[in-house]
mmCIF file with all atom_site columns, C-alpha atoms in Angstrom:
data_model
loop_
_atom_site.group_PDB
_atom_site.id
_atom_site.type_symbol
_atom_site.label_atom_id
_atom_site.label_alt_id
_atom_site.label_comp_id
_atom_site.label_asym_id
_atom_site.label_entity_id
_atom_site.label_seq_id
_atom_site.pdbx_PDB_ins_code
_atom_site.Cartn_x
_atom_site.Cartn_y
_atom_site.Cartn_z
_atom_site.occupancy
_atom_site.B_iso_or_equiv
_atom_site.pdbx_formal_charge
_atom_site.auth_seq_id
_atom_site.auth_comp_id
_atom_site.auth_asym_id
_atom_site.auth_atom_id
_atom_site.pdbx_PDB_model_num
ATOM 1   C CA . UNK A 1 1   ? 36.237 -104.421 98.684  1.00 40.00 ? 16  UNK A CA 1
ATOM 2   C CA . UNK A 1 2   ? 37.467 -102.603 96.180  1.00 47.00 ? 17  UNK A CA 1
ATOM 3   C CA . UNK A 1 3   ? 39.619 -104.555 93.058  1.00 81.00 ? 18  UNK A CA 1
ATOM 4   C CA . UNK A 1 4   ? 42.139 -102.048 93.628  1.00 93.00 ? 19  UNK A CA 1
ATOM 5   C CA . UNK A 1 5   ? 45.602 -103.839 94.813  1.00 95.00 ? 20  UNK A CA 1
ATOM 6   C CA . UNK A 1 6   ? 49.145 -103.093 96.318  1.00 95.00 ? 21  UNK A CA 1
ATOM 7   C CA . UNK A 1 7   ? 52.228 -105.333 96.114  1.00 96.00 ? 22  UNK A CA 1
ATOM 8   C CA . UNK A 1 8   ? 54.391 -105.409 98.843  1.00 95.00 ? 23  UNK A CA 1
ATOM 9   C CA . UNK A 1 9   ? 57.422 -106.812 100.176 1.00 95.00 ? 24  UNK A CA 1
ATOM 10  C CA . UNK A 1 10  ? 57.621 -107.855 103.631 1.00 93.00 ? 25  UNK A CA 1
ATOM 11  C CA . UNK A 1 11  ? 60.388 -109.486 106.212 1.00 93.00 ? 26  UNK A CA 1
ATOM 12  C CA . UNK A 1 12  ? 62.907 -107.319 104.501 1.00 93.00 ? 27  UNK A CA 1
ATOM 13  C CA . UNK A 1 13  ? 61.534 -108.806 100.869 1.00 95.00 ? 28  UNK A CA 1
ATOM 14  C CA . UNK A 1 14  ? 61.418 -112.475 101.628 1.00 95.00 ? 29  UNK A CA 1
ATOM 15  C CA . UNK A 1 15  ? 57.893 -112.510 100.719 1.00 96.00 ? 30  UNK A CA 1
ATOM 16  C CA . UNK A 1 16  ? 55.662 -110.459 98.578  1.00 97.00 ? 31  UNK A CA 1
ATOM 17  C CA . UNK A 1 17  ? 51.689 -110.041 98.893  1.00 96.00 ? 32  UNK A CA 1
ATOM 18  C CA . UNK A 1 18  ? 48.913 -108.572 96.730  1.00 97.00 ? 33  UNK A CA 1
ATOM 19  C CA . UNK A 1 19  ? 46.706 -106.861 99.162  1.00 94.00 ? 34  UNK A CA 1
ATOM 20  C CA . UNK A 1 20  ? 44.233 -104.663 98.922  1.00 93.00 ? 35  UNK A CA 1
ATOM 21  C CA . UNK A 1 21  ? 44.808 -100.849 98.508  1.00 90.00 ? 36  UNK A CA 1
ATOM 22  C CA . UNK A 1 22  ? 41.666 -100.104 100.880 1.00 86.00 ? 37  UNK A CA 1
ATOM 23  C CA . UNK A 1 23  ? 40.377 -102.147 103.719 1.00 79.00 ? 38  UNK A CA 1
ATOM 24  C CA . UNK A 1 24  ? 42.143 -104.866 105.418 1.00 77.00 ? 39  UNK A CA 1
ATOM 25  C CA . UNK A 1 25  ? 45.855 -105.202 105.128 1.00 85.00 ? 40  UNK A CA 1
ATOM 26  C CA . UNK A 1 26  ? 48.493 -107.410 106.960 1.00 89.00 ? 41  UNK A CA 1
ATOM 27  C CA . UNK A 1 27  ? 49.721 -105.064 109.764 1.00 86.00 ? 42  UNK A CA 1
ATOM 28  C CA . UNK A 1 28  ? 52.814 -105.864 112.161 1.00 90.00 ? 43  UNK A CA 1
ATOM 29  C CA . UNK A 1 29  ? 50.184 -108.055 114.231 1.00 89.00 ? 44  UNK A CA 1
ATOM 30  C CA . UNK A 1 30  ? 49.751 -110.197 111.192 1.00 91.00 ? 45  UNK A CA 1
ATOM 31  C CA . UNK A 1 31  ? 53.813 -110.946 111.537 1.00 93.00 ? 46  UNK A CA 1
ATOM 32  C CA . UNK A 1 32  ? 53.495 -111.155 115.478 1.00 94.00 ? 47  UNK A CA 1
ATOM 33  C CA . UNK A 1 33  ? 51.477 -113.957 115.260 1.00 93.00 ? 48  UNK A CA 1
ATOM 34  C CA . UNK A 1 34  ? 52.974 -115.744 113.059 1.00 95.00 ? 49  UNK A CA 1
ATOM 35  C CA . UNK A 1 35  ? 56.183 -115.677 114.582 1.00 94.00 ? 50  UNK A CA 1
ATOM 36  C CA . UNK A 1 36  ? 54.361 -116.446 117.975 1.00 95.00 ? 51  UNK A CA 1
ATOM 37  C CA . UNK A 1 37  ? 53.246 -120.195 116.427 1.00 96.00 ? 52  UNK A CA 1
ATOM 38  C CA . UNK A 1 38  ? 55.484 -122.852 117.875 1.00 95.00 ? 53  UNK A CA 1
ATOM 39  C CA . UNK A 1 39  ? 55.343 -125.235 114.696 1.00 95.00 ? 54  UNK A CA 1
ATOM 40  C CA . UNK A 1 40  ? 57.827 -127.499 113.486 1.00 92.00 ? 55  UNK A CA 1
ATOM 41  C CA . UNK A 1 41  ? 58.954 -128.907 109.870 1.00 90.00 ? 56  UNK A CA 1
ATOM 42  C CA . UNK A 1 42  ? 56.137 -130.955 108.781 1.00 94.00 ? 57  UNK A CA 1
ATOM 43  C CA . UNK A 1 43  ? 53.049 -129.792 111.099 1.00 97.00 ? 58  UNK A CA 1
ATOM 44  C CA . UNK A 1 44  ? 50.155 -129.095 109.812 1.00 98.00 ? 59  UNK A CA 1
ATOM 45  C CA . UNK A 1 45  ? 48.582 -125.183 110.534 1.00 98.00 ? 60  UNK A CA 1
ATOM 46  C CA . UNK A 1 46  ? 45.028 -124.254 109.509 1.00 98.00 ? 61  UNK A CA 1
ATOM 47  C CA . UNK A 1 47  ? 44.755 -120.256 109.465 1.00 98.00 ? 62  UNK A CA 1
ATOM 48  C CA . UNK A 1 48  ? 40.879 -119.486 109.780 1.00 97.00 ? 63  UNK A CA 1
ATOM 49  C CA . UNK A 1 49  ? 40.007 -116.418 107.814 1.00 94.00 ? 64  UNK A CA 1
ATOM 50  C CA . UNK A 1 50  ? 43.041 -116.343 106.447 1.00 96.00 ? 65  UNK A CA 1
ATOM 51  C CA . UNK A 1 51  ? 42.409 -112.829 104.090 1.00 94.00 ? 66  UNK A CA 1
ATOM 52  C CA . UNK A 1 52  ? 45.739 -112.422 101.348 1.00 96.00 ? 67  UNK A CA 1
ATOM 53  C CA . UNK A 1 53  ? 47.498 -114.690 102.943 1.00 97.00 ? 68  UNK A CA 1
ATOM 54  C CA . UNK A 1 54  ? 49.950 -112.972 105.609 1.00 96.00 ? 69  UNK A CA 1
ATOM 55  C CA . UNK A 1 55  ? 50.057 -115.262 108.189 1.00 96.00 ? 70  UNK A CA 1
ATOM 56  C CA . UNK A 1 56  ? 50.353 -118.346 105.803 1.00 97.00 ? 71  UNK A CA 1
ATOM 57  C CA . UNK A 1 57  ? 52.999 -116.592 103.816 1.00 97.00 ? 72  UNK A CA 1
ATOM 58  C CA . UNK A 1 58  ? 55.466 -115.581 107.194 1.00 96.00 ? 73  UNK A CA 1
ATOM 59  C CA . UNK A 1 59  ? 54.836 -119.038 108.368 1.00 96.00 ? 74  UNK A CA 1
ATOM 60  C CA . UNK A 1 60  ? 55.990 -120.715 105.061 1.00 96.00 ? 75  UNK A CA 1
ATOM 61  C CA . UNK A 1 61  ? 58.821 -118.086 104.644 1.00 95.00 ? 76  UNK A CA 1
ATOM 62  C CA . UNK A 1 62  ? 59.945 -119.510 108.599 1.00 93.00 ? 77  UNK A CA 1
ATOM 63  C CA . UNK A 1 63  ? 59.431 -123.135 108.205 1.00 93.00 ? 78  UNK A CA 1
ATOM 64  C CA . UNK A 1 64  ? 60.003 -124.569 104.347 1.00 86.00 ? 79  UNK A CA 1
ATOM 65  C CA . UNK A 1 65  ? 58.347 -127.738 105.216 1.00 91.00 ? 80  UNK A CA 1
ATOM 66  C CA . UNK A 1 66  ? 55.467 -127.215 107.033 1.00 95.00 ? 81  UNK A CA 1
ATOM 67  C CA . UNK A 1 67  ? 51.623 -127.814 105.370 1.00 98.00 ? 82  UNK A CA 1
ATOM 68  C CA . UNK A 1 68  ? 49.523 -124.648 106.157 1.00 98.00 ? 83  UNK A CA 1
ATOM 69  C CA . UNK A 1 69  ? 45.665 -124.070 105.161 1.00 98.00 ? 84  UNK A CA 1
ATOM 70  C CA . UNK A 1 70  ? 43.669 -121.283 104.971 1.00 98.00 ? 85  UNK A CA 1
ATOM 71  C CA . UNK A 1 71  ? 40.188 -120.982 105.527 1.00 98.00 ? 86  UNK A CA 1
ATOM 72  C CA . UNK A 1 72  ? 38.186 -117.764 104.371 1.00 96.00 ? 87  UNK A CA 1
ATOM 73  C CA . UNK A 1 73  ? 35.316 -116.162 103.401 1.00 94.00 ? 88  UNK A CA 1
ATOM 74  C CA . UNK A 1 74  ? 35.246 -113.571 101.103 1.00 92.00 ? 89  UNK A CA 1
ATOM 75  C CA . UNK A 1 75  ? 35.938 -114.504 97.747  1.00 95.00 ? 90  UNK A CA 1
ATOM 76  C CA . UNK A 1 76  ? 38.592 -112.103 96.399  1.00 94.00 ? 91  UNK A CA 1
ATOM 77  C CA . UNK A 1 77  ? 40.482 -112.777 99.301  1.00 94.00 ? 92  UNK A CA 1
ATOM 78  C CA . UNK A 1 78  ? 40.852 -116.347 98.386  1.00 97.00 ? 93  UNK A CA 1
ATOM 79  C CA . UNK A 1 79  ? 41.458 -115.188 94.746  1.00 97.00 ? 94  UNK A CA 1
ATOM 80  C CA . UNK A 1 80  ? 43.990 -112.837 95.846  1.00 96.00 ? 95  UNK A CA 1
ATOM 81  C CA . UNK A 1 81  ? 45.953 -115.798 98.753  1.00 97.00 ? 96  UNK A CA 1
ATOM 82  C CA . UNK A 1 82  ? 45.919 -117.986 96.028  1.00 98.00 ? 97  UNK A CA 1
ATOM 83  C CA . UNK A 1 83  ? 47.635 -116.057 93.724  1.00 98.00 ? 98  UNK A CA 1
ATOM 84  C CA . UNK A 1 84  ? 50.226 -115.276 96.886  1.00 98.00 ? 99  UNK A CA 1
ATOM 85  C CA . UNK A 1 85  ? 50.655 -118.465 97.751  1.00 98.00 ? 100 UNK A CA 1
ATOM 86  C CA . UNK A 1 86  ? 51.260 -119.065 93.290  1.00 98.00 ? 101 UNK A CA 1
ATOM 87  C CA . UNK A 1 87  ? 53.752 -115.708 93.706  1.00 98.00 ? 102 UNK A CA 1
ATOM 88  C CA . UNK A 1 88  ? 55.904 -117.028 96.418  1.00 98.00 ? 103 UNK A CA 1
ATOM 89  C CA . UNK A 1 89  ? 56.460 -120.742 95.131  1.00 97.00 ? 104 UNK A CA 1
ATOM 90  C CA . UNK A 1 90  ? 54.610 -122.576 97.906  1.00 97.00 ? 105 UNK A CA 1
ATOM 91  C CA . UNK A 1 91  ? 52.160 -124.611 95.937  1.00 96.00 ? 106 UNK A CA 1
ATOM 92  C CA . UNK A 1 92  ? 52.992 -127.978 97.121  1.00 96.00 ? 107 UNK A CA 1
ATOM 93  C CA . UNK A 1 93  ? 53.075 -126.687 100.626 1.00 97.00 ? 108 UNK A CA 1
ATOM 94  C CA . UNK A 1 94  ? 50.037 -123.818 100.834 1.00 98.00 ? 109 UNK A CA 1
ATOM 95  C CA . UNK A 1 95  ? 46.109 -124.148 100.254 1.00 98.00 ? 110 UNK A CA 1
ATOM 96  C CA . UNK A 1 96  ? 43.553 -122.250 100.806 1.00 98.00 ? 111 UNK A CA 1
ATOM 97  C CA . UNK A 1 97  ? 39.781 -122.828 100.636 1.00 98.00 ? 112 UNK A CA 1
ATOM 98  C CA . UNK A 1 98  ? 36.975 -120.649 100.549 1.00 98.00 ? 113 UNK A CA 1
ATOM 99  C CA . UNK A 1 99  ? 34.725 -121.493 103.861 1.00 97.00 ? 114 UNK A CA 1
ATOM 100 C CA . UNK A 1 100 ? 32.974 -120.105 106.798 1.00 94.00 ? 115 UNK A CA 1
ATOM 101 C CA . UNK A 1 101 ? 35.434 -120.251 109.653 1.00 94.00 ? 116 UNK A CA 1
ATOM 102 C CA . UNK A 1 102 ? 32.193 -120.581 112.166 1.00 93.00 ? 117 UNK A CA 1
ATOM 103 C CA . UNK A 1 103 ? 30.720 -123.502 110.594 1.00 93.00 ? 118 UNK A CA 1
ATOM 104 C CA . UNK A 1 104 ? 34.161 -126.029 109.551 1.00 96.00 ? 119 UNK A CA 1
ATOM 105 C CA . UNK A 1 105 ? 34.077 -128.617 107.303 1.00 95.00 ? 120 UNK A CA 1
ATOM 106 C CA . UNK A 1 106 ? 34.175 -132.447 108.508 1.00 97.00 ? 121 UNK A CA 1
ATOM 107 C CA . UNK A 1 107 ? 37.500 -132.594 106.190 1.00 97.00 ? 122 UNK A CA 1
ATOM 108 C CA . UNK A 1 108 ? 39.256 -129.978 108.026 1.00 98.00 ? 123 UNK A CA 1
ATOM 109 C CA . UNK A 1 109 ? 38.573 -131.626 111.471 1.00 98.00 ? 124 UNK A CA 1
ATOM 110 C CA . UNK A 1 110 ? 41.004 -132.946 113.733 1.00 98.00 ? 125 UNK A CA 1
ATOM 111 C CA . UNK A 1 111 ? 43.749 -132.738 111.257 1.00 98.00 ? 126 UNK A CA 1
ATOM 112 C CA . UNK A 1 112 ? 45.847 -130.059 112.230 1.00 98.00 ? 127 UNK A CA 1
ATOM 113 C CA . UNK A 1 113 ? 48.910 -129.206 114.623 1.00 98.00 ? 128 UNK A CA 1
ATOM 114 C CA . UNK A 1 114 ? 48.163 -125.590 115.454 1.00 98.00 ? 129 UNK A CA 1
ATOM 115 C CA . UNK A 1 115 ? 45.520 -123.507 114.165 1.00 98.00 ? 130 UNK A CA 1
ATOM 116 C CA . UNK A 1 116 ? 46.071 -119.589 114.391 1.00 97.00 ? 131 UNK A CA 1
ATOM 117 C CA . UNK A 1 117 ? 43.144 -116.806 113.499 1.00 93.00 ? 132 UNK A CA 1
ATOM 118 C CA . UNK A 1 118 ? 42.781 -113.040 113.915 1.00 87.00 ? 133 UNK A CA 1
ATOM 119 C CA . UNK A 1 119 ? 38.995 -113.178 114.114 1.00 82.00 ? 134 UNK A CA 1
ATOM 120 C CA . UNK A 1 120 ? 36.368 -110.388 114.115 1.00 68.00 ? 135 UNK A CA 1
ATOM 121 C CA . UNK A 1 121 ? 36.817 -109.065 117.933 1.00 57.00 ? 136 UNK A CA 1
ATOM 122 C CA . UNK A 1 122 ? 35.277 -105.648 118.180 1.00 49.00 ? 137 UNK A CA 1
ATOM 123 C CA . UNK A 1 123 ? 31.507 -105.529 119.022 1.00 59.00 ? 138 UNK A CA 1
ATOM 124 C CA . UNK A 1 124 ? 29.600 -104.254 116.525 1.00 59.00 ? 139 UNK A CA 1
ATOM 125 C CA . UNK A 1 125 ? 27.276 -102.221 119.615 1.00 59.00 ? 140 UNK A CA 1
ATOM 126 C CA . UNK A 1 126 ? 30.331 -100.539 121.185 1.00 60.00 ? 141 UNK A CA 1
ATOM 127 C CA . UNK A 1 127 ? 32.799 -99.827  117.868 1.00 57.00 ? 142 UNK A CA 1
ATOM 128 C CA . UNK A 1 128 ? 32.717 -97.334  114.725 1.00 60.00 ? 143 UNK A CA 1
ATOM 129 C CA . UNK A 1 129 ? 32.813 -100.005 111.949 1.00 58.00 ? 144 UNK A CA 1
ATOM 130 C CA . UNK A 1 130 ? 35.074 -99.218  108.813 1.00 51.00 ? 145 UNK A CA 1
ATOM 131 C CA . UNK A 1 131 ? 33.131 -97.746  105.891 1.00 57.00 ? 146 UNK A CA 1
ATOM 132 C CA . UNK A 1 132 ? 35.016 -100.938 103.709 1.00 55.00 ? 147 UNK A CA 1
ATOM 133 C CA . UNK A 1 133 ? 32.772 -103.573 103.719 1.00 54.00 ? 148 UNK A CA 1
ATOM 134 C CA . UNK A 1 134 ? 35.518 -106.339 103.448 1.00 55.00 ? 149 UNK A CA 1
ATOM 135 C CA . UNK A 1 135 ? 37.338 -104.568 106.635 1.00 50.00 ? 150 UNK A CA 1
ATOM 136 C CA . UNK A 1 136 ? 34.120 -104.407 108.446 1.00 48.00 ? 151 UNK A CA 1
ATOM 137 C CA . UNK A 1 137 ? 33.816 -108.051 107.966 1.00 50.00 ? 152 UNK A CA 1
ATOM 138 C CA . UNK A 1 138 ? 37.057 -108.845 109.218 1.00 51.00 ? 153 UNK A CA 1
ATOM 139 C CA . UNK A 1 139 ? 36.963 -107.012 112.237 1.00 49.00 ? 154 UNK A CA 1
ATOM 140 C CA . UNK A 1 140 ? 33.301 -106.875 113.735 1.00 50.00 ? 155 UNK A CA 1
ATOM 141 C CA . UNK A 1 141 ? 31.916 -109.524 115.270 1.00 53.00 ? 156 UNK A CA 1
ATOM 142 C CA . UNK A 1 142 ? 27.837 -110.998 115.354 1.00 58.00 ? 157 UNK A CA 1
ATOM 143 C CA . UNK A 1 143 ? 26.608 -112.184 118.463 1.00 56.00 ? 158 UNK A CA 1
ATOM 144 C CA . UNK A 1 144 ? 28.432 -115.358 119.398 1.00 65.00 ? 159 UNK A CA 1
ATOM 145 C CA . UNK A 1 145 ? 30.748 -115.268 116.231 1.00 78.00 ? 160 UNK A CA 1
ATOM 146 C CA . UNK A 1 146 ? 33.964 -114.582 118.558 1.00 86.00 ? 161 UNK A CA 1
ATOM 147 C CA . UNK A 1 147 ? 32.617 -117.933 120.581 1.00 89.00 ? 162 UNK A CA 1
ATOM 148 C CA . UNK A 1 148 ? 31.993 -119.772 116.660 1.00 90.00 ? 163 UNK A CA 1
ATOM 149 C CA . UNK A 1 149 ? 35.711 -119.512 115.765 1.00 91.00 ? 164 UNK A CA 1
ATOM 150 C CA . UNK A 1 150 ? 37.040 -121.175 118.829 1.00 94.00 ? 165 UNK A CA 1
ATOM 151 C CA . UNK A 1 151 ? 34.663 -123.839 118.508 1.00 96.00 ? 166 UNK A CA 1
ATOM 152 C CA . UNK A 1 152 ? 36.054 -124.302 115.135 1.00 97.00 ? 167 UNK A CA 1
ATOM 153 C CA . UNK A 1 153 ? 39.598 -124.211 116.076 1.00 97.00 ? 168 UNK A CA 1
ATOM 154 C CA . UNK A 1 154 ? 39.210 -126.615 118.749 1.00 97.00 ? 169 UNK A CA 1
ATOM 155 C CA . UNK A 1 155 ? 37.293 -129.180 116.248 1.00 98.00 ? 170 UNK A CA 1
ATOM 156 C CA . UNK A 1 156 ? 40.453 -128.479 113.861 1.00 98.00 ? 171 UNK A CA 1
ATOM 157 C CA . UNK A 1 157 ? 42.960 -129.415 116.133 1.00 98.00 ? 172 UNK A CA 1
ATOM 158 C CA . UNK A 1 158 ? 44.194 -133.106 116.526 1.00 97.00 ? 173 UNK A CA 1
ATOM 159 C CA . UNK A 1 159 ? 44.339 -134.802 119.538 1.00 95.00 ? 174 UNK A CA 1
ATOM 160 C CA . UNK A 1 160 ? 48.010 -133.310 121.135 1.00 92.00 ? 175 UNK A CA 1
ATOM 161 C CA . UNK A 1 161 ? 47.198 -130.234 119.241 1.00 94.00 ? 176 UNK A CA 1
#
């Protein structure tokens, strides 16, 4: 990934996000999803490989009091959601930690409401992978990664989740 950045304004400026210039950046799926979660004030929502932030940052932006936590892998992506989640006042309700969403952490276990992710889905044997090596992480699956990240999300989710 290059250090190279953008700021932008989405959901007509109620947010802003550093993202980077090159690579992978929130896209109108990003928003689609979030809007697609059927949380309420005070759930909790873990968002595996969670990038800059977008999903996180729409949610929060939606529903003031909800707890969201983002899980993700690439270390200036973490750098760069923490400093969103710093830019857009949501400290006390926003985390993120740096993790592999395929292998989750006891802690983050059966703790949450809803858990959203845009994983790597395209196989790397049948798709042109970007030339960006944080893009090509986020979008190209290993063998059995795609099945990894639903185990995860199922072990994140409580009970009624």
């Amino acid at each position: 990934m290059t250090d190279q950045t953008t700021l932008d304004k989405l959901l007509h400026g109620r947010f802003t996000i550093e993202q980077p210039a090159k690579g992978y950046r929130i896209a109108v799926d990003t928003l689609l999803l979030a809007s697609s979660v059927p949380a309420q004030e005070s759930h909790h929502i873990l968002d595996l490989g969670c990038g800059a932030g977008g999903i996180m940052l729409a949610l929060a932006t939606r529903l003031r009091d909800t707890y969201i936590t983002g899980l993700e892998i690439q270390t200036k992506l973490v750098t760069l959601c923490k400093s969103n989640i710093q830019r857009n006042a949501y400290d006390e309700s926003l985390d993120v930690r740096e993790g592999d969403a395929t292998q989750l952490d006891d802690s983050l276990k059966e703790q949450f409401d809803h858990v959203v992710m845009n994983p790597p889905f395209h196989d790397a044997a049948r798709h042109d992978s970007s030339p960006n090596a944080s893009k090509r992480q986020a979008n190209t699956q290993k063998t059995g990664e795609l099945e990894a990240w639903i185990v995860s999300a199922h072990q994140a989710l409580k009970e009624e989740g």
